[in-house]
PDB file of C-alpha atoms in Angstrom:
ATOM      1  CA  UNK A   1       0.000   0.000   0.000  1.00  0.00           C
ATOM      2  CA  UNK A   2       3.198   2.381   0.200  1.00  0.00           C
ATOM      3  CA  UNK A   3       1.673   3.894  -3.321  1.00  0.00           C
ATOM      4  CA  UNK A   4      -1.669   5.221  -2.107  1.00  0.00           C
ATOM      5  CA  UNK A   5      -0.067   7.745   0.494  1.00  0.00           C
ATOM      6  CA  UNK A   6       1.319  10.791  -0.484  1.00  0.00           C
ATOM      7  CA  UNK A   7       0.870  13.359   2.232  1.00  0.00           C
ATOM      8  CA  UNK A   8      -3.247  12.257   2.202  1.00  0.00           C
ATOM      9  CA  UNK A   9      -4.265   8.978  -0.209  1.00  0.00           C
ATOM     10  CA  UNK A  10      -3.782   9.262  -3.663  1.00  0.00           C
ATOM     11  CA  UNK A  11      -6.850   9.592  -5.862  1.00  0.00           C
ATOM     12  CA  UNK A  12      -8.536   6.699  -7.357  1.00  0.00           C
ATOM     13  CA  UNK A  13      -6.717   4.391  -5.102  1.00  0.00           C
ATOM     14  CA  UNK A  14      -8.582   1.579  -3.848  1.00  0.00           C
ATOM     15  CA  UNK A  15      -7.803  -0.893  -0.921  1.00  0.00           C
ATOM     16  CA  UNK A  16      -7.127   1.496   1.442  1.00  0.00           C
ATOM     17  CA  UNK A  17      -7.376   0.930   5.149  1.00  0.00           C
ATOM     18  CA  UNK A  18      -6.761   2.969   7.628  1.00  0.00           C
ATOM     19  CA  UNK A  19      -7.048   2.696  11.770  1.00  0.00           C
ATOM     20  CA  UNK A  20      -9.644   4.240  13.572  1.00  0.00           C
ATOM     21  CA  UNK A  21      -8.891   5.900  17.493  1.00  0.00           C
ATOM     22  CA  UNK A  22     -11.944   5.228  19.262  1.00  0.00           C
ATOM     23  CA  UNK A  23     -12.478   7.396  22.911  1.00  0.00           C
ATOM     24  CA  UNK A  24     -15.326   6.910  25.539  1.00  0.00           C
ATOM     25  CA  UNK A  25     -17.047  10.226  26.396  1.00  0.00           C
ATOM     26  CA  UNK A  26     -17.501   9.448  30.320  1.00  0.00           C
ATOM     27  CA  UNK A  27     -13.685   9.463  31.396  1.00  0.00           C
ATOM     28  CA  UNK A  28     -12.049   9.783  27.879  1.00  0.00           C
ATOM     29  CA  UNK A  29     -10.465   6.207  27.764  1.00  0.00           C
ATOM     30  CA  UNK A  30     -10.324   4.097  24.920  1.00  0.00           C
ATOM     31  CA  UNK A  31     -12.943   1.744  23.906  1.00  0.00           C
ATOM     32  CA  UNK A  32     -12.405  -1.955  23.651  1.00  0.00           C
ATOM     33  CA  UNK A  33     -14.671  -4.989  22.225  1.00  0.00           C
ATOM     34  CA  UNK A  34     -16.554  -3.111  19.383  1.00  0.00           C
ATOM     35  CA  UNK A  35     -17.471  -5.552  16.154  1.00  0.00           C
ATOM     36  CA  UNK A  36     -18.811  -4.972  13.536  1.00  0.00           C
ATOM     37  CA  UNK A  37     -22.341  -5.424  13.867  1.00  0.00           C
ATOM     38  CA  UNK A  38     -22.529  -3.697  17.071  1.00  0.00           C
ATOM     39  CA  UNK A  39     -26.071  -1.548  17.500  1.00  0.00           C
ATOM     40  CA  UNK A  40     -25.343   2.120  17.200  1.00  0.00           C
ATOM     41  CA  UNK A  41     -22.120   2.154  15.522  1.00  0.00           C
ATOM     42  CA  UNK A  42     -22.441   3.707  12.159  1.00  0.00           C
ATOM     43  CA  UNK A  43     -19.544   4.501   9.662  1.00  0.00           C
ATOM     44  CA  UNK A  44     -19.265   7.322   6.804  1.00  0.00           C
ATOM     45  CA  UNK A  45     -17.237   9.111   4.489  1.00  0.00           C
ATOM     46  CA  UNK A  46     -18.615  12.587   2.768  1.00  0.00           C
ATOM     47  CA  UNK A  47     -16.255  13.663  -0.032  1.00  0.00           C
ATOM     48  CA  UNK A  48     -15.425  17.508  -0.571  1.00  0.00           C
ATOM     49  CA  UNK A  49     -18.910  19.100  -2.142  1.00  0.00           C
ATOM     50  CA  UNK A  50     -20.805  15.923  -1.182  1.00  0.00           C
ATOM     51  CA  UNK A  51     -23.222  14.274   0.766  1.00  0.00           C
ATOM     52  CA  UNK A  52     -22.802  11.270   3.677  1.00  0.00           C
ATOM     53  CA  UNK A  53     -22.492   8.144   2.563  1.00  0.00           C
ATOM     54  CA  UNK A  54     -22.740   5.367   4.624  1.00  0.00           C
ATOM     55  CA  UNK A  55     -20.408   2.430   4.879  1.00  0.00           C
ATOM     56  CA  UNK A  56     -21.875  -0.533   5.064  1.00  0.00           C
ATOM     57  CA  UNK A  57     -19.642  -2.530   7.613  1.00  0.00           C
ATOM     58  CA  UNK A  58     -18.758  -5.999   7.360  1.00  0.00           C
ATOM     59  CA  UNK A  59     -15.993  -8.581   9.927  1.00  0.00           C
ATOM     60  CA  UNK A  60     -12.752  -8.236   9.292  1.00  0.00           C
ATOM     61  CA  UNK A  61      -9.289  -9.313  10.716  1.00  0.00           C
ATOM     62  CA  UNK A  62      -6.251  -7.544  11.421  1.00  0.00           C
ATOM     63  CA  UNK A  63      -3.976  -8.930   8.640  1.00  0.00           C
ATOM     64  CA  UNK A  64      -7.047  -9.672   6.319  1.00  0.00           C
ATOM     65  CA  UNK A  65      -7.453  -8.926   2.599  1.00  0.00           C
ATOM     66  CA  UNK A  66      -9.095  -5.748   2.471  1.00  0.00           C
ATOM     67  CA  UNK A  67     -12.583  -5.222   1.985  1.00  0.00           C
ATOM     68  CA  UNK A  68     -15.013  -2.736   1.607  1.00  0.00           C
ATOM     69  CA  UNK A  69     -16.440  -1.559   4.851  1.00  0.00           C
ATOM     70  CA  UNK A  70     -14.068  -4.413   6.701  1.00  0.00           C
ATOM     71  CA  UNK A  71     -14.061  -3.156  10.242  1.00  0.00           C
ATOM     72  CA  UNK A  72     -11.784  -5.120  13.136  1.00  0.00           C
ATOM     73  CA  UNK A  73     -10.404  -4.083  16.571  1.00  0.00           C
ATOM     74  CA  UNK A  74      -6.511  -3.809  16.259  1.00  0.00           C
ATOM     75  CA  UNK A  75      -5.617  -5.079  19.444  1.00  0.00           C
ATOM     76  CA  UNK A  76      -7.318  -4.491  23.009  1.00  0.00           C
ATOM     77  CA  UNK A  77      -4.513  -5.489  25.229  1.00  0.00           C
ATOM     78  CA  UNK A  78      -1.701  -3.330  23.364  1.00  0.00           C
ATOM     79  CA  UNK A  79      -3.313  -0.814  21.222  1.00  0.00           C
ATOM     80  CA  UNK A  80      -6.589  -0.399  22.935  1.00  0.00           C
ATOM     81  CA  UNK A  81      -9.170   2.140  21.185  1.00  0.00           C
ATOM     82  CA  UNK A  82      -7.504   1.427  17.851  1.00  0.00           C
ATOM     83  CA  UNK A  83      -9.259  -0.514  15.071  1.00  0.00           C
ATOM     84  CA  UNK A  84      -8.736  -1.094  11.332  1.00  0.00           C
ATOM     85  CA  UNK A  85     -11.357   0.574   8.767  1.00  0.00           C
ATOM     86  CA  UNK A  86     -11.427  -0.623   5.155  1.00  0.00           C
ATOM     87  CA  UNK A  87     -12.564   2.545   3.270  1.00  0.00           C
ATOM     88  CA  UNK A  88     -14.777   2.119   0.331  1.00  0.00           C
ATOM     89  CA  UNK A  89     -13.248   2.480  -3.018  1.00  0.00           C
ATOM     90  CA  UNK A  90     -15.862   4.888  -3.674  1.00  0.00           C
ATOM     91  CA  UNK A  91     -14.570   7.640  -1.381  1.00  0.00           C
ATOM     92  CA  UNK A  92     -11.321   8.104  -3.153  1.00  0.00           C
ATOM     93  CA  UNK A  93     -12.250   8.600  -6.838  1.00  0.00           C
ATOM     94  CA  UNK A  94     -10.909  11.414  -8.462  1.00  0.00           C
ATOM     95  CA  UNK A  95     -12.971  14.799  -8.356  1.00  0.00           C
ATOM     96  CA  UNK A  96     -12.310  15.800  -4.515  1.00  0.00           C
ATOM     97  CA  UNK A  97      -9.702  17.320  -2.837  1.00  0.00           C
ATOM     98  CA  UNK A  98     -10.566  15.857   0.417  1.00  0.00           C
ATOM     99  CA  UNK A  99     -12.960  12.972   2.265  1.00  0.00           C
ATOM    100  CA  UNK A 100     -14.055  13.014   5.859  1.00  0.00           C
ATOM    101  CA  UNK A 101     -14.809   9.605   7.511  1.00  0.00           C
ATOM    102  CA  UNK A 102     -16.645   9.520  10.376  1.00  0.00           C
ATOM    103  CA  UNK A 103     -17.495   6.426  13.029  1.00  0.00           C
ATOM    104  CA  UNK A 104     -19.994   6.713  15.411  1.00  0.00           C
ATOM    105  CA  UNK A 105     -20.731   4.168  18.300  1.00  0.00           C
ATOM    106  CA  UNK A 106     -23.204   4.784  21.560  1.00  0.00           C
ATOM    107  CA  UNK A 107     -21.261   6.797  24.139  1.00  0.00           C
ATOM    108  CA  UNK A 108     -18.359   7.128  22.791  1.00  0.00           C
ATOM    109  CA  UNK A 109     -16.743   9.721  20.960  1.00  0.00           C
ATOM    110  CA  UNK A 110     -17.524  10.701  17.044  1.00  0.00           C
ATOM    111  CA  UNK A 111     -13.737   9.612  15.199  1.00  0.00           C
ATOM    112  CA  UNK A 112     -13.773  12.248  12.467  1.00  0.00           C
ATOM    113  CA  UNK A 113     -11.087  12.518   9.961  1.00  0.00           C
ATOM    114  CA  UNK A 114     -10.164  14.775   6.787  1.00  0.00           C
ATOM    115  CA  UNK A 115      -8.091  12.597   4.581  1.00  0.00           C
ATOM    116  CA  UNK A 116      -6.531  15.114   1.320  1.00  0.00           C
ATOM    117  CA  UNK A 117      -6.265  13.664  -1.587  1.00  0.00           C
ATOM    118  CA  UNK A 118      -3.640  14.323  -4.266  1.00  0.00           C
ATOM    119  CA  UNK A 119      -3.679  13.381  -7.637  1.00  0.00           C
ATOM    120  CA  UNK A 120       0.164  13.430  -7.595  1.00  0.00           C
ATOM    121  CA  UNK A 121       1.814  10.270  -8.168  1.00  0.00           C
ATOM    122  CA  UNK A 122       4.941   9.562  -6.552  1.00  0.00           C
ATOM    123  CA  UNK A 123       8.598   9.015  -8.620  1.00  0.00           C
ATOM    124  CA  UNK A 124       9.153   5.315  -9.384  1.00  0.00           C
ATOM    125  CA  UNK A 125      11.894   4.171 -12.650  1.00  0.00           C
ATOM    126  CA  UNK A 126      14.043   6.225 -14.292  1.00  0.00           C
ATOM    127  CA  UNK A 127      14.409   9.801 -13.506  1.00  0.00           C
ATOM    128  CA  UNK A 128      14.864  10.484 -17.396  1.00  0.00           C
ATOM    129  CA  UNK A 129      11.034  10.647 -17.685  1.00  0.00           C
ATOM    130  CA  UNK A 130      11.057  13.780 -15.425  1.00  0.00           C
ATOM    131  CA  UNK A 131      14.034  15.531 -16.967  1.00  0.00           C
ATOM    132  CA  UNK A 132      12.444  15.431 -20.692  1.00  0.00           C
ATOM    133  CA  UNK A 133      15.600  12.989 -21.674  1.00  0.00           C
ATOM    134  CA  UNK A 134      14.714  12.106 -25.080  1.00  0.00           C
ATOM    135  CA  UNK A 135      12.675   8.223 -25.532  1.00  0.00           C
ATOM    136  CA  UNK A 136      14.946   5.073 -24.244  1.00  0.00           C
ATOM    137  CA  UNK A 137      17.537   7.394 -22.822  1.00  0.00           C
ATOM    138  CA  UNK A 138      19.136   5.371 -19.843  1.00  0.00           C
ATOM    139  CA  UNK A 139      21.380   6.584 -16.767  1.00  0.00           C
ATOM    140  CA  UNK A 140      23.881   3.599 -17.550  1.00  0.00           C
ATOM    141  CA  UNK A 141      23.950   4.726 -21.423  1.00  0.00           C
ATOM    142  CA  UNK A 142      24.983   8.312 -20.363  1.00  0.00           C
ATOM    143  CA  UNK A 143      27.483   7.044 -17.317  1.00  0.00           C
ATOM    144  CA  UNK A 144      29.510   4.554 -19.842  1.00  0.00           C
ATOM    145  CA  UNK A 145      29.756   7.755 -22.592  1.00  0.00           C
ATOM    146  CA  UNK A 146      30.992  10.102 -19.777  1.00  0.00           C
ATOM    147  CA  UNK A 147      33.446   6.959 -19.076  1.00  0.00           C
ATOM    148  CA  UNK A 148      34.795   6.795 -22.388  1.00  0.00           C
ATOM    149  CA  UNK A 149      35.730  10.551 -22.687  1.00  0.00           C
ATOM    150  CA  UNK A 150      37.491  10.380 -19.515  1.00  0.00           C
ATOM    151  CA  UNK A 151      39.604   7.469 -19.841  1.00  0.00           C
ATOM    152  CA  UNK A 152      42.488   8.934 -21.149  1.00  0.00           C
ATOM    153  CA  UNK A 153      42.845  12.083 -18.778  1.00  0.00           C
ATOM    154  CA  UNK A 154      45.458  11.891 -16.174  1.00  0.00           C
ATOM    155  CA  UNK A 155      45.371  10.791 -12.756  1.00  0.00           C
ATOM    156  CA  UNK A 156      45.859  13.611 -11.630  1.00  0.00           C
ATOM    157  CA  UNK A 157      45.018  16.800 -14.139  1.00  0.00           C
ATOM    158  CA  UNK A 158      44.833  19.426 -11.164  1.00  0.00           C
ATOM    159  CA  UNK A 159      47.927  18.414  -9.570  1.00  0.00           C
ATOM    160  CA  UNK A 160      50.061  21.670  -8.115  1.00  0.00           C
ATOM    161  CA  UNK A 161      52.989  20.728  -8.490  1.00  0.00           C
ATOM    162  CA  UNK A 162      52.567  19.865 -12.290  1.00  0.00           C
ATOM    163  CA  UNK A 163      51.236  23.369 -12.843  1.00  0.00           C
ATOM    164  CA  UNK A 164      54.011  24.984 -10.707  1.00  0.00           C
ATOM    165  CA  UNK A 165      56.825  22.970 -12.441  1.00  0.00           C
ATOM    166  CA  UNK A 166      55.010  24.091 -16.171  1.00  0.00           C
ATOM    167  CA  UNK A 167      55.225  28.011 -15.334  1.00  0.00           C
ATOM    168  CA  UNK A 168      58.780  27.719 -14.388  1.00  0.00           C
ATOM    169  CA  UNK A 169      59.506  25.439 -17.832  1.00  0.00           C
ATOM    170  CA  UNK A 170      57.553  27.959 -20.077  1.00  0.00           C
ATOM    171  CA  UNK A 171      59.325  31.088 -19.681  1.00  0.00           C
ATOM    172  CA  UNK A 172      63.160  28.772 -19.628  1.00  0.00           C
ATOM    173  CA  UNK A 173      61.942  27.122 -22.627  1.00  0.00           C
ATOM    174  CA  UNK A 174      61.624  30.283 -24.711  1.00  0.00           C
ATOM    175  CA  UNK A 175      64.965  31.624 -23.359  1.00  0.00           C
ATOM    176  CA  UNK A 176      66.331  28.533 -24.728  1.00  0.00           C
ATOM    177  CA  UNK A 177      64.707  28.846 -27.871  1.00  0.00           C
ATOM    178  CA  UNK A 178      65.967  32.301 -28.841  1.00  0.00           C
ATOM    179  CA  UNK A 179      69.555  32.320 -30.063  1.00  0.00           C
ATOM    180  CA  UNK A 180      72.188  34.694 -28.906  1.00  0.00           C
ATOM    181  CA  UNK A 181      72.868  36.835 -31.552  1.00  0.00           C
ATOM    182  CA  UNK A 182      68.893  38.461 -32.047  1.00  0.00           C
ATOM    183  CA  UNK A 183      69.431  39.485 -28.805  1.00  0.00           C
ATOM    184  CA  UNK A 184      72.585  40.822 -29.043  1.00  0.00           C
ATOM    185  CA  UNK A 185      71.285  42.457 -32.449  1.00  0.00           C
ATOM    186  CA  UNK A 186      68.632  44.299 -30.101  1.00  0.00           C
ATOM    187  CA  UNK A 187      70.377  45.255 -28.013  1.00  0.00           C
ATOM    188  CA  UNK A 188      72.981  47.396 -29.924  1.00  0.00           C
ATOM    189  CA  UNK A 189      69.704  48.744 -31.482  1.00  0.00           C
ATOM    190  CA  UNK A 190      68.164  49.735 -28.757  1.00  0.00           C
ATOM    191  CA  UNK A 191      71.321  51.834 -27.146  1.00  0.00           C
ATOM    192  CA  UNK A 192      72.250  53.233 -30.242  1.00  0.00           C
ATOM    193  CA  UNK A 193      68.066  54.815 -30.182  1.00  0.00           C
ATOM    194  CA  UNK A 194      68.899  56.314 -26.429  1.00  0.00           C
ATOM    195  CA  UNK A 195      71.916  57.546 -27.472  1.00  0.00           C
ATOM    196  CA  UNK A 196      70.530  59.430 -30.332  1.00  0.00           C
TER     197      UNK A 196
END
């Protein structure tokens, strides 16, 4: 059932249950032994804009398939007050942003509960269908490309020392390249300009 919650139950999800905190009026404690077919206990849902609807409750167990209107205490000892509700597929089409279900039993407290409802599905698969990565795209395909690019830089392309050791070779490798007799050349021209 992990799918059908997202923040509220998701829209036209169906099989939902959900658990039910039952409290006596007199002294506030929780209520134990209610079944199914007990006289005054009456179960709804009203959807946003609508009208009550009644759900027809039927036995249930605690780890049971679900079923519409399945209704079974949790456990009396452990979890007293608590009991399972199997909510009609009919309260969670789409069309409403919200549905309130109600259970009513003879002294005790009304449960009352707004549920939201999102149309929103949550992210399942590839994350390509999200980023508008064009049809049969795959994260592998992409990874391996990247891979082969790479494969041939070094180890180590941002090393210091291999950038300190290039700035000192640049400027001795251009000294070396000149020859001695441009720059002797030069030179004569340049102090026979400040001597004229």
């Amino acid at each position: 059932m992990a799918d059908k919650y997202l923040g509220g139950i998701r829209t036209g999800s169906s099989g939902v249950s959900i658990h039910v905190l039952i409290r006596k009026k007199g002294d506030n404690s929780e209520v134990t032994g209610l079944v199914f077919n007990m006289a005054g206990l009456v179960a709804s849902f009203c959807r946003q804009g609508g009208t009550r609807t009644a759900i027809s409750l039927v036995t249930q167990t605690i780890g049971g398939a679900w079923t519409s209107g399945g209704f079974a205490e949790v456990d009396a000892t452990t979890m007293p007050g608590l009991y399972r509700l199997d909510v009609p597929d009919a309260a969670l089409v789409a069309g409403a942003d919200f549905v309130t279900i109600a259970v009513v039993s003879t002294s005790n407290y009304t449960f009352m509960e707004r549920i939201a409802m999102s149309s929103e599905a949550m992210q399942s698969g590839d994350s390509f269908a999200r980023l508008g990565a064009p049809a049969g795209a795959s994260l592998a395909a992409d990874v391996a490309a990247v891979n082969v690019k790479t494969t041939n830089l070094p180890a180590d392309p941002a090393d210091a020392s291999d950038i300190a050791a290039a700035v000192v070779a640049v400027p001795a490798a251009v000294l070396a390249a000149a020859s001695a007799a441009p720059i002797t050349a030069n030179m004569t021209q340049i102090k026979g300009i400040s001597l004229n």
